[in-house]
Short mmCIF file of C-alpha atoms in Angstrom, two decimals:
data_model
loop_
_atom_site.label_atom_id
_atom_site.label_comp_id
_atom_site.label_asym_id
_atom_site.label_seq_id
_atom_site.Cartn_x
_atom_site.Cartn_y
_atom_site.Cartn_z
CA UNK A 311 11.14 55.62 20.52
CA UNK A 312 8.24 56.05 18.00
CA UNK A 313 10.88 56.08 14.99
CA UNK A 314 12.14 53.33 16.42
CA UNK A 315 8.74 50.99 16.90
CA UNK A 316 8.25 52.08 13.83
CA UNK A 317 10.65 50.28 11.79
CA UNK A 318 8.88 46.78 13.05
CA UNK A 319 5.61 45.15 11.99
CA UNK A 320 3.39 46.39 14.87
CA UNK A 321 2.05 43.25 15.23
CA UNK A 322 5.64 42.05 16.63
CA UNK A 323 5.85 44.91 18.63
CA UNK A 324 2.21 45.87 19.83
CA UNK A 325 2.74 45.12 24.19
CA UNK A 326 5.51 44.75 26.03
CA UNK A 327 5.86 42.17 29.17
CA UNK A 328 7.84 41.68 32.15
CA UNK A 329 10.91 38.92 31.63
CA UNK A 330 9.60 36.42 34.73
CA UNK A 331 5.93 36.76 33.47
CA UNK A 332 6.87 35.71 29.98
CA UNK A 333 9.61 32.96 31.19
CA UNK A 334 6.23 31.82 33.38
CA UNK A 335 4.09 32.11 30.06
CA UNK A 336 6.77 30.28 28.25
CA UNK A 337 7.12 27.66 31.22
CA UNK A 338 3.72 27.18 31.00
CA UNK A 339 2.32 26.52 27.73
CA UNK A 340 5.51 23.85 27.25
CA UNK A 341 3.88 20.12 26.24
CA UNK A 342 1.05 22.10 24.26
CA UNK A 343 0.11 22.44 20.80
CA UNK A 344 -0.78 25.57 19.12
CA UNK A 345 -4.09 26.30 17.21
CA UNK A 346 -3.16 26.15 13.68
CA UNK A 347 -4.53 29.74 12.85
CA UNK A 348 -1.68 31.15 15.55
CA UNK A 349 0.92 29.53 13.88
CA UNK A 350 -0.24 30.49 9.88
CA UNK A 351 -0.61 34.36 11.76
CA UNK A 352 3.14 34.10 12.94
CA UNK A 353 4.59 32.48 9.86
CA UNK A 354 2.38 32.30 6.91
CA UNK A 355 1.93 28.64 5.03
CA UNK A 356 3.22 30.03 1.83
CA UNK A 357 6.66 30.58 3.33
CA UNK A 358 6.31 26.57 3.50
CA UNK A 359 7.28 26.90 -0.69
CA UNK A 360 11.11 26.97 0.48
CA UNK A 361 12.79 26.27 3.18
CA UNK A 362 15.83 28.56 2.37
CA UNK A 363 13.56 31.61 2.55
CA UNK A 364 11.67 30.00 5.52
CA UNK A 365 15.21 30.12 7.35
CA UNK A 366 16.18 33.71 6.70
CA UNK A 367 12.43 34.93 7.28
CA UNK A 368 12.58 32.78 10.87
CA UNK A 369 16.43 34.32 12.08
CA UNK A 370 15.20 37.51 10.63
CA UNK A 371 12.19 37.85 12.40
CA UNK A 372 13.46 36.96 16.07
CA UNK A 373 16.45 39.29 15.39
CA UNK A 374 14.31 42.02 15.78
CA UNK A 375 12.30 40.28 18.53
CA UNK A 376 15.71 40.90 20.27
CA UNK A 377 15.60 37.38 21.22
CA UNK A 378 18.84 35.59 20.71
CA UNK A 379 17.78 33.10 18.55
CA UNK A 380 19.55 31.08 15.16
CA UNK A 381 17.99 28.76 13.12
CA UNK A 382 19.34 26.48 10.36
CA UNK A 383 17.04 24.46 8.14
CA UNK A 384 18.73 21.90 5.84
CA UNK A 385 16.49 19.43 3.69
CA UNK A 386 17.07 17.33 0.56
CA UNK A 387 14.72 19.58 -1.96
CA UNK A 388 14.28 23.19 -0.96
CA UNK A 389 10.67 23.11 -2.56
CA UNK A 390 9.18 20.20 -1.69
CA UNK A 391 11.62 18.21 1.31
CA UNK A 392 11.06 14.81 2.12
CA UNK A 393 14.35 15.24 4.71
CA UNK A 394 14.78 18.20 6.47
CA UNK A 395 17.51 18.98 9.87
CA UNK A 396 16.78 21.85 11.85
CA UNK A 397 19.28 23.28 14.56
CA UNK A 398 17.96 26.12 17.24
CA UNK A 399 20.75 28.04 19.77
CA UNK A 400 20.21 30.57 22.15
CA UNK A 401 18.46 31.01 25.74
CA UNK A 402 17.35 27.81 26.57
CA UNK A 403 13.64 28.45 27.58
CA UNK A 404 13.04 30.26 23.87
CA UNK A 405 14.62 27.88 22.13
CA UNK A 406 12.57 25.59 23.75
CA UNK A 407 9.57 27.09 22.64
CA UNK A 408 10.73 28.34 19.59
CA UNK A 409 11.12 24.26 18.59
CA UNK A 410 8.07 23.59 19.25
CA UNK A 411 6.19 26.09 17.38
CA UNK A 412 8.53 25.81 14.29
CA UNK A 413 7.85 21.88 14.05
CA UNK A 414 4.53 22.11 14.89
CA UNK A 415 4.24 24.40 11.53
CA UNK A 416 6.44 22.59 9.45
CA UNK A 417 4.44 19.26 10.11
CA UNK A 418 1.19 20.79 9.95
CA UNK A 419 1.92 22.68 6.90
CA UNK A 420 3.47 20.41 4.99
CA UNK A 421 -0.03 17.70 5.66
CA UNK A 422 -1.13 18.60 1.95
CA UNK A 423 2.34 18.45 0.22
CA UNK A 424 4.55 15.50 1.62
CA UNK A 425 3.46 15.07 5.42
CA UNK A 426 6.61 15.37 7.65
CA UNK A 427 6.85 13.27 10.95
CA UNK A 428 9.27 14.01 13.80
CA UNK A 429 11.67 11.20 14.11
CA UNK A 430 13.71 13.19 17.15
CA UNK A 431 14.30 15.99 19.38
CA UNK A 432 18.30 15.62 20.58
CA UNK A 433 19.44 18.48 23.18
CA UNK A 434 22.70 19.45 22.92
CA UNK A 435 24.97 21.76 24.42
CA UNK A 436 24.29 24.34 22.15
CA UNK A 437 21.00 24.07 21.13
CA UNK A 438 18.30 21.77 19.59
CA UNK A 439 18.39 19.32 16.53
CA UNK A 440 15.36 17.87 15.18
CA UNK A 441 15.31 15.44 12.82
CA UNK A 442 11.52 15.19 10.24
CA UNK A 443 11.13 12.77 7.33
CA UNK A 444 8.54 11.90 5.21
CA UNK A 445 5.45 10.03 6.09
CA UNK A 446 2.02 10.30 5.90
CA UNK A 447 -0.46 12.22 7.87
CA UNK A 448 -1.93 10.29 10.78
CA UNK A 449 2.00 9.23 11.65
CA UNK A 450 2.89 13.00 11.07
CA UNK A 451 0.15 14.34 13.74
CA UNK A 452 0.81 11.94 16.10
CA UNK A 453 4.93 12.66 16.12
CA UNK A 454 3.41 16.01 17.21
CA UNK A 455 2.01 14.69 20.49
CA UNK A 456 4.62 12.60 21.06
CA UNK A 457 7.54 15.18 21.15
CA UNK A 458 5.56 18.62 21.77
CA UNK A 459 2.04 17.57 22.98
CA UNK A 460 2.20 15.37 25.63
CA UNK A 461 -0.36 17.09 28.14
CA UNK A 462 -2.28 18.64 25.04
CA UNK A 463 -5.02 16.08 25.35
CA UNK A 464 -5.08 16.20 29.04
CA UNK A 465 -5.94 20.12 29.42
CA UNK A 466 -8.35 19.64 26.50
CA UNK A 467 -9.83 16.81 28.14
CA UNK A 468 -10.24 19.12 31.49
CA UNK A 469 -11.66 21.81 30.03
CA UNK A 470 -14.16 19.99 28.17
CA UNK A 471 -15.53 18.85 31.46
CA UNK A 472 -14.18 20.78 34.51
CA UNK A 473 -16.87 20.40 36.92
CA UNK A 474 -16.42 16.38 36.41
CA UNK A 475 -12.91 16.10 36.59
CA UNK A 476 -12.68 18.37 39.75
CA UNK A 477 -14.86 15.95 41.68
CA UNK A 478 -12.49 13.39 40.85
CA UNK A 479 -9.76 15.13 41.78
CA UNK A 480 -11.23 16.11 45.21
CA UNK A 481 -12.30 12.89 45.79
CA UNK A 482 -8.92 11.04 45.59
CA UNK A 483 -7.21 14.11 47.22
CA UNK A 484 -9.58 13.32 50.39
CA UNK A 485 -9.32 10.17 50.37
CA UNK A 486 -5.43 9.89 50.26
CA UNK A 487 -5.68 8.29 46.61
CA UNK A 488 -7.81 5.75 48.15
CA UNK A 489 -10.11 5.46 45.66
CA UNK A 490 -10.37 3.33 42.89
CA UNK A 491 -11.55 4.02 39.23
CA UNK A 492 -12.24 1.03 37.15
CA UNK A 493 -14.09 0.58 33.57
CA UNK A 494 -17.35 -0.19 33.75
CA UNK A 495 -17.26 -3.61 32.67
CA UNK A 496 -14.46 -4.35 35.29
CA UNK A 497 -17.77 -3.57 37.68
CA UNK A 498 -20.23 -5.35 36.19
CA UNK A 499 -18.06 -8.53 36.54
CA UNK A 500 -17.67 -7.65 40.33
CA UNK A 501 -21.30 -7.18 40.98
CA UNK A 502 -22.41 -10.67 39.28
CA UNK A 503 -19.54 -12.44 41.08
CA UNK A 504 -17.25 -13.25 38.46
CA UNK A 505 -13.29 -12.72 37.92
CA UNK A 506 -13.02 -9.31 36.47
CA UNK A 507 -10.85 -8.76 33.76
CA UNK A 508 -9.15 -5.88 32.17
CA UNK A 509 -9.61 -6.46 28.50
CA UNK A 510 -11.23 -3.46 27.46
CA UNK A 511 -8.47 -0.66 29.24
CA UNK A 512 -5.49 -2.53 28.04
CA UNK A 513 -6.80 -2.90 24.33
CA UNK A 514 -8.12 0.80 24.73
CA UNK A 515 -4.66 2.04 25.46
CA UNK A 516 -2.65 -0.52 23.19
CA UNK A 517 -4.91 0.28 20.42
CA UNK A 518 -4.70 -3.16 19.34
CA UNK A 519 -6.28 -6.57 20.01
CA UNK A 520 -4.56 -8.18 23.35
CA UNK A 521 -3.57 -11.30 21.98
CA UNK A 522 -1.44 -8.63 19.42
CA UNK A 523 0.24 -7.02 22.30
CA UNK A 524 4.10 -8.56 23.17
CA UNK A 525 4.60 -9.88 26.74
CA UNK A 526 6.99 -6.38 27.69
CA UNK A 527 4.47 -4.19 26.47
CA UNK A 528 1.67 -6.33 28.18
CA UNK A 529 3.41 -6.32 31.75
CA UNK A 530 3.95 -2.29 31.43
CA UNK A 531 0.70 -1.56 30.68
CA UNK A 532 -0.81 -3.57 33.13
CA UNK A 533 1.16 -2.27 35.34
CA UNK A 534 0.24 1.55 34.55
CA UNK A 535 -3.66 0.18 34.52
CA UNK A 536 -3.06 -0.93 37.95
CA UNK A 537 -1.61 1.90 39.47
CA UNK A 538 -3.52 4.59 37.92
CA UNK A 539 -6.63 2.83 38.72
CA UNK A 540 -5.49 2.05 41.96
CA UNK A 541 -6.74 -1.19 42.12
CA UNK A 542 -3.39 -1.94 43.70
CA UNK A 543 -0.56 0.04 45.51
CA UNK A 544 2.17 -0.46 43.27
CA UNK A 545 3.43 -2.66 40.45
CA UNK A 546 7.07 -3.70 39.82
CA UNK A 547 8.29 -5.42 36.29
CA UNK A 548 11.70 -7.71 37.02
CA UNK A 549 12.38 -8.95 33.19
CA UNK A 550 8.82 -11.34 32.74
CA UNK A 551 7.87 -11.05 36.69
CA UNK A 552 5.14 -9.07 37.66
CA UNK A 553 4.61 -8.33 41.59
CA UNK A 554 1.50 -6.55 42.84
CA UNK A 555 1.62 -4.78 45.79
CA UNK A 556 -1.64 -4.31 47.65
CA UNK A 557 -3.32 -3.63 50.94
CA UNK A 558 -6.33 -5.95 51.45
CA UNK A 559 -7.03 -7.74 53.53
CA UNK A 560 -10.18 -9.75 52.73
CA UNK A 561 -9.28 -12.89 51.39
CA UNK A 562 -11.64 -13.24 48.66
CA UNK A 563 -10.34 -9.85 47.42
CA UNK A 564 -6.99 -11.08 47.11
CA UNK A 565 -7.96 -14.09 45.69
CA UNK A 566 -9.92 -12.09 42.82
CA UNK A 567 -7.28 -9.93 42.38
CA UNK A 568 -4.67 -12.61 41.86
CA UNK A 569 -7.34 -15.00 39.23
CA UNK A 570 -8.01 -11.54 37.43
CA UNK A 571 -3.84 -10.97 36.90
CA UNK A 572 -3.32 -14.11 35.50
CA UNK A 573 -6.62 -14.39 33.35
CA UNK A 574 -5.43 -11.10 31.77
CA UNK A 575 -2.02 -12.76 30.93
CA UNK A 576 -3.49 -15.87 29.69
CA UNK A 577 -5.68 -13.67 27.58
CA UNK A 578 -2.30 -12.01 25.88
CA UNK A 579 -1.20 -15.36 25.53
CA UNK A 580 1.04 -16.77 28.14
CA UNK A 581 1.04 -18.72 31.06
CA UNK A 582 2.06 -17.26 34.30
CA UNK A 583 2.36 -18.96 38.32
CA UNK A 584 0.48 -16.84 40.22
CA UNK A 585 0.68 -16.59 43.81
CA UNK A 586 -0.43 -14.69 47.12
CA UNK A 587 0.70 -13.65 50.28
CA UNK A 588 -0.59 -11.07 52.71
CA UNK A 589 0.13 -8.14 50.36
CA UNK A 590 1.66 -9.44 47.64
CA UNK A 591 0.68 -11.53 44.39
CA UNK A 592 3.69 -12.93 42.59
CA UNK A 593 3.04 -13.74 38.60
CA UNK A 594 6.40 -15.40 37.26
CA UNK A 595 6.42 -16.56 33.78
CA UNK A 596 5.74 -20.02 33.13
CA UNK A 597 7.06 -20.98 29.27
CA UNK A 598 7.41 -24.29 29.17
CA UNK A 599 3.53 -24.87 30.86
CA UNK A 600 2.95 -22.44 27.30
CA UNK A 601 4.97 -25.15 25.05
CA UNK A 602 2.71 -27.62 26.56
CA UNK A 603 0.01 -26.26 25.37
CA UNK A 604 0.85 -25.44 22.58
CA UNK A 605 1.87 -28.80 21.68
CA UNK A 606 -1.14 -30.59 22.83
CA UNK A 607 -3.54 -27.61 20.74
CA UNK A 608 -1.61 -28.45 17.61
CA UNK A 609 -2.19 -32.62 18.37
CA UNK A 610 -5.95 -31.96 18.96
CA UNK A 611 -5.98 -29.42 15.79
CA UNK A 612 -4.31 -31.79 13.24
CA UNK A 613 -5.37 -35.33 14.66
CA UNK A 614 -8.49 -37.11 16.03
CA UNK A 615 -7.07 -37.71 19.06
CA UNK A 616 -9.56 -37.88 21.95
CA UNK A 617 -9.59 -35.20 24.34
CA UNK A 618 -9.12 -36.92 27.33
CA UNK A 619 -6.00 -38.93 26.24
CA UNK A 620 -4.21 -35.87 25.65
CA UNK A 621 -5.40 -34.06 28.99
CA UNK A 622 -3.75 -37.41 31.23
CA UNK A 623 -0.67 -36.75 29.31
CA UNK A 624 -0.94 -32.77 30.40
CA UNK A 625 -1.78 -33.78 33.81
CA UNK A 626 0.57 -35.85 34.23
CA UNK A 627 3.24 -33.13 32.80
CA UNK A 628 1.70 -30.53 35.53
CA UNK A 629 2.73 -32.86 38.02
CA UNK A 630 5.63 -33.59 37.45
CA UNK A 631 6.95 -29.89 37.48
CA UNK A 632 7.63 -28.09 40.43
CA UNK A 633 5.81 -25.13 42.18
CA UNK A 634 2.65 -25.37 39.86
CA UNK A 635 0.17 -23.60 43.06
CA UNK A 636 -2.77 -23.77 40.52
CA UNK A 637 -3.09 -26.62 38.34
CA UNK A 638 -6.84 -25.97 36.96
CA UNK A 639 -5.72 -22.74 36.10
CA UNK A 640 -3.10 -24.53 33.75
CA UNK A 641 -6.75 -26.68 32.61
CA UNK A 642 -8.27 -23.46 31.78
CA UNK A 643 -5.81 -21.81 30.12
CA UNK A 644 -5.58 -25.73 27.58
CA UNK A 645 -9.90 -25.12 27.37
CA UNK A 646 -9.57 -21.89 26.00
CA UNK A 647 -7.01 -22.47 23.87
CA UNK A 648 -8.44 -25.48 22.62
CA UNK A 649 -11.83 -23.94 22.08
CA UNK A 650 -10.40 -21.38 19.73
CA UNK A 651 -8.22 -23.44 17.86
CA UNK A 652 -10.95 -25.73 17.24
CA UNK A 653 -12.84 -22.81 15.66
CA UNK A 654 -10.45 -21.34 13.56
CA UNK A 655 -9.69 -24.57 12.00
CA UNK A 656 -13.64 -24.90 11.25
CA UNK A 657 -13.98 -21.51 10.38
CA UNK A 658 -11.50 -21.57 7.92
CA UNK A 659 -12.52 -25.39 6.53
CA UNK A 660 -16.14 -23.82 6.05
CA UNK A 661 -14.93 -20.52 4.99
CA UNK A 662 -16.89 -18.37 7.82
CA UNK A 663 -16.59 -14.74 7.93
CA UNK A 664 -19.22 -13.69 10.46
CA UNK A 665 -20.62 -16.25 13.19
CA UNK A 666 -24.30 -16.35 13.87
CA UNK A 667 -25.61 -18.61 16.55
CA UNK A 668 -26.63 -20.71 13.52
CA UNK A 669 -23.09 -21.90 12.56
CA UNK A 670 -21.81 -21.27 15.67
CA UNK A 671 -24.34 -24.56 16.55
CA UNK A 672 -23.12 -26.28 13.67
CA UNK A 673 -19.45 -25.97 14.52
CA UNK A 674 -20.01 -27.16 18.14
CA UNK A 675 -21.60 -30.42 16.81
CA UNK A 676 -18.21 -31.00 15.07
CA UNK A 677 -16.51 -30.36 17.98
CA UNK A 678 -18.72 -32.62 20.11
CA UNK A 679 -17.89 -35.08 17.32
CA UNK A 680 -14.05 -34.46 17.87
CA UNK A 681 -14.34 -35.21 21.76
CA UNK A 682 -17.02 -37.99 21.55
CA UNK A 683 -19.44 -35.99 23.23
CA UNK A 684 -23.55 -36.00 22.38
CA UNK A 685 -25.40 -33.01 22.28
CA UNK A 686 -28.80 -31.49 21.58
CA UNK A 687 -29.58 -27.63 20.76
CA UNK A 688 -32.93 -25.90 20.80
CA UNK A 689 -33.74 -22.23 20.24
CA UNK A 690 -35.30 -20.20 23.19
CA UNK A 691 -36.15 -16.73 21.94
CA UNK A 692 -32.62 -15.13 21.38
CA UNK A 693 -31.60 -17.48 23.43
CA UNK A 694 -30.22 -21.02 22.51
CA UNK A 695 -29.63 -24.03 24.88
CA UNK A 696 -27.22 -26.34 24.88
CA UNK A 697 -27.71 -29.68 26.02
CA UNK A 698 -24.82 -32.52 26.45
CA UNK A 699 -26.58 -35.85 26.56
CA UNK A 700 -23.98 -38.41 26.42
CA UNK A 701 -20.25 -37.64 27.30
CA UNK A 702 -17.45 -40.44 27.25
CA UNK A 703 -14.98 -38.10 29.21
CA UNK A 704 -17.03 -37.81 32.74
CA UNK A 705 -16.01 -40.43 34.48
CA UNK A 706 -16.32 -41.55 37.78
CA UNK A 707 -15.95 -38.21 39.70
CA UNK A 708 -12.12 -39.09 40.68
CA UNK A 709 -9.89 -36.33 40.61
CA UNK A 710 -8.85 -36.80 36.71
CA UNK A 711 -12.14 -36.94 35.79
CA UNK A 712 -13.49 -33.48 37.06
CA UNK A 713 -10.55 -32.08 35.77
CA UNK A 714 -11.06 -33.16 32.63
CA UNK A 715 -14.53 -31.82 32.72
CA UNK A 716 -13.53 -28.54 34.15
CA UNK A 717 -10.98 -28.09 30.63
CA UNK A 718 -13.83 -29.44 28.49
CA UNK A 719 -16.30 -26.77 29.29
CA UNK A 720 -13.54 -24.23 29.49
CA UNK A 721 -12.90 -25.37 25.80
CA UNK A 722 -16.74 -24.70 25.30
CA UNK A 723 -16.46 -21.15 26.49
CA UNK A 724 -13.20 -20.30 24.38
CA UNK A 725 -15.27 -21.43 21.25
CA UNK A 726 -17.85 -19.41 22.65
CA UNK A 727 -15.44 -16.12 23.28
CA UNK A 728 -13.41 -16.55 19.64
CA UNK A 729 -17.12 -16.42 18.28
CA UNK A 730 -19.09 -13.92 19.70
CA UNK A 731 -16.78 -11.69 22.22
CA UNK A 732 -18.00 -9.98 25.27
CA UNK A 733 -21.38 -9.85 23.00
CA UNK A 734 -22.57 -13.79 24.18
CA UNK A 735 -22.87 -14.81 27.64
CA UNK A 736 -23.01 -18.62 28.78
CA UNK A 737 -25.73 -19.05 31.85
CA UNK A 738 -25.33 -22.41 33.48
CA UNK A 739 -28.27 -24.73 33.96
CA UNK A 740 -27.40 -27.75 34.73
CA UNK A 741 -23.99 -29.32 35.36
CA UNK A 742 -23.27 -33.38 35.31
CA UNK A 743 -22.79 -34.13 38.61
CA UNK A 744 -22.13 -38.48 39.64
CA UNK A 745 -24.76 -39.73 39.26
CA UNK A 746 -26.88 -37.49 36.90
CA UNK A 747 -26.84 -38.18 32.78
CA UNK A 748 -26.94 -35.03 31.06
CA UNK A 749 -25.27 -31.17 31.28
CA UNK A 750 -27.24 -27.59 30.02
CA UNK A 751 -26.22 -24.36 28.98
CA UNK A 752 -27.91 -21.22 27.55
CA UNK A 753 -26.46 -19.20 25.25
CA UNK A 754 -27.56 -15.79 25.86
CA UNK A 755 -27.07 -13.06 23.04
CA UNK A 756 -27.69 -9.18 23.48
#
């Protein structure tokens, strides 16, 4: 037995283990990467310099492991591959394994040559193929998670702060999943009584601005914000319908719930119905509302055609369709857009690259120009109010007319939100009401 060991690298054969503990160990550790220093101490980088001798080394050294294992490497450039097909048979937990940590080293050690990204992992009958090709690093790292790291982050995340996340996990155990987990901004808006919106989580998991993000992607990660947070009870996608499933019963809360939905569509860029019933809300794509606007945006953008004139021929659009349950929202979703087309078009006439509340007042006097409005501005600290002292658009308080007011100021808070972000905040003063002969705003800044 000593002759035996002997003829191994005692590092290979230094402890034995029982087959079900190391199928567990194996079992375990799947969907994690390995510390880079493990991986150079099993194969070391140099063997990296060809991937013929990389192959023997690999079939040679799990020969004697006794474990069943063959490996074939193939690339385009033995030295330096920008290509490169591997192939693993034998026992199907090892191999499993064995993939893992054989891709993880080729992509990590190749980071300083020509970085290698995992394109795919195909299981086959008799084995594993996966498929690298050249890229660069961030791409290459991230294939990593992807394919062999998908609860990587989550353990590390754990153990970084167990105490935290086992109070969490108590707490929605107890409660039946009952509770609900929402970003703090998300509770801010709550607290000062506004519609709360979900900007900030979808962006954060998108990576990417939300008016970037296409309407498939948008509906499936709402969807997975919604359940994980728990805000509702489940979410179901049919094609570009989106039904939320809750359990409230408070009327308000389903009306906030069903206003935040569709604000957080209309932020992504589309126009959705959306509707409520005892425990349902219903949002069901509306594209030709979208054309609409569109159209009407492009009219106001390109022409001097007053405001109002174009909102009577929306209006009148809106009622002519069928089963439109919310027609300000349709208002809203014109104001916004209107406000930020209205401000890209100045920005890029005056060549802006950062707003200040400086030409952010100079652009809303062009505006007010555009919709035959008159306004006043006067600086308050940080703070800057805005003062409309003559508007041709308020009429007579008739139906018509407060709509048209309601998509004007909703225009004024789209400028406001293309310029600034989350960072400004508009404070009402003083709205025109029949009778009255002037409207204020403050512009608040951090």
């Amino acid at each position: 037995m000593i002759c035996q060991a002997g003829k191994y690298d005692t590092r290979i054969n230094s402890s034995a283990i029982d087959h079900s503990l190391f199928n567990w160990i194996l079992k375990e550790i799947d969907e994690k990467l390995l510390p880079s220093e493990i991986l150079n101490e099993f194969v070391d980088p140099i063997m990296m310099n060809s991937m013929d001798k990389l192959e023997s080394y690999l079939n040679r050294r799990f020969e004697e492991l006794k474990w069943g294992i063959c490996i074939t490497l193939r690339s385009d450039n033995d030295i330096s591959p920008g290509e490169v097909l591997m192939e693993i048979k034998g026992n199907n937990q090892k191999i499993k394994f064995i993939t893992s940590l054989i891709t993880q080293y080729l992509v990590k050690n190749s980071l300083k040559i020509k970085p290698l990204e995992v394109m795919s992992v195909v299981n086959t009958n008799e084995g594993i193929k996966v498929e690298l090709s050249g890229s660069n690093n961030k791409d290459a790292l991230l294939s990593l998670e992807i394919f062999f790291g998908k609860t990587d982050e989550l353990v590390r995340t754990i153990k970084t702060r167990p105490a935290f996340w086992k109070s969490l996990f108590n707490r929605h155990l107890v409660s039946n999943y009952n509770m609900v987990t929402v970003h703090r901004n998300y509770f801010e808006d709550l607290l000062e009584g506004k519609i709360p919106a979900w900007e900030v989580a979808i962006e954060n998991l998108a990576k990417k601005p939300i008016r970037e993000i296409p309407l498939t992607e948008m509906l499936h990660l709402m969807k997975e914000v919604f359940e994980t947070s728990r805000i509702v009870d489940r979410v179901e996608i049919d094609k570009d319908i989106l039904v939320l499933f809750h359990s409230y019963r408070d009327r308000a809360a389903i009306e906030k719930l069903r206003k935040s939905a569709h604000a957080l569509l209309e932020a992504n860029g589309h126009m959705f119905d959306a509707r409520a019933t005892a425990n349902i809300v219903i949002l069901t794509h509306r594209s030709d509302v979208g054309i609409k606007i569109n159209e009407i945006v492009k009219t106001l953008k390109n022409s001097n055609t007053r405001l109002d004139q174009e909102l009577l021929v929306f209006f009148g659009f809106l009622k002519g369709l069928k089963d439109i349950p919310d027609i300000p929202i349709s208002l809203t979703s014109l104001g916004r857009r209107t406000g930020k087309s209205l401000m890209q078009g100045y920005e890029l006439e005056n060549n802006i690259k950062t707003w200040t509340l400086d030409n952010f007042q100079k652009a809303l006097q062009s505006i007010d120009a555009r919709l035959h409005r008159e306004s006043e501005w006067k600086s308050e600290g940080k703070d800057l109010l805005y003062t409309i002292r003559k508007c041709n658009i308020a009429g007579n308080g008739n139906e018509f007319d407060n709509y048209v007011c309601h998509t004007v100021r909703e225009t004024f808070k789209g400028a406001l939100s293309y310029a600034f972000g989350n960072k400004a905040r508009m404070c009402t003063k003083h709205l025109l009401t029949h009778g009255d002969n002037f409207c204020e705003v403050i512009i608040r800044m951090p």
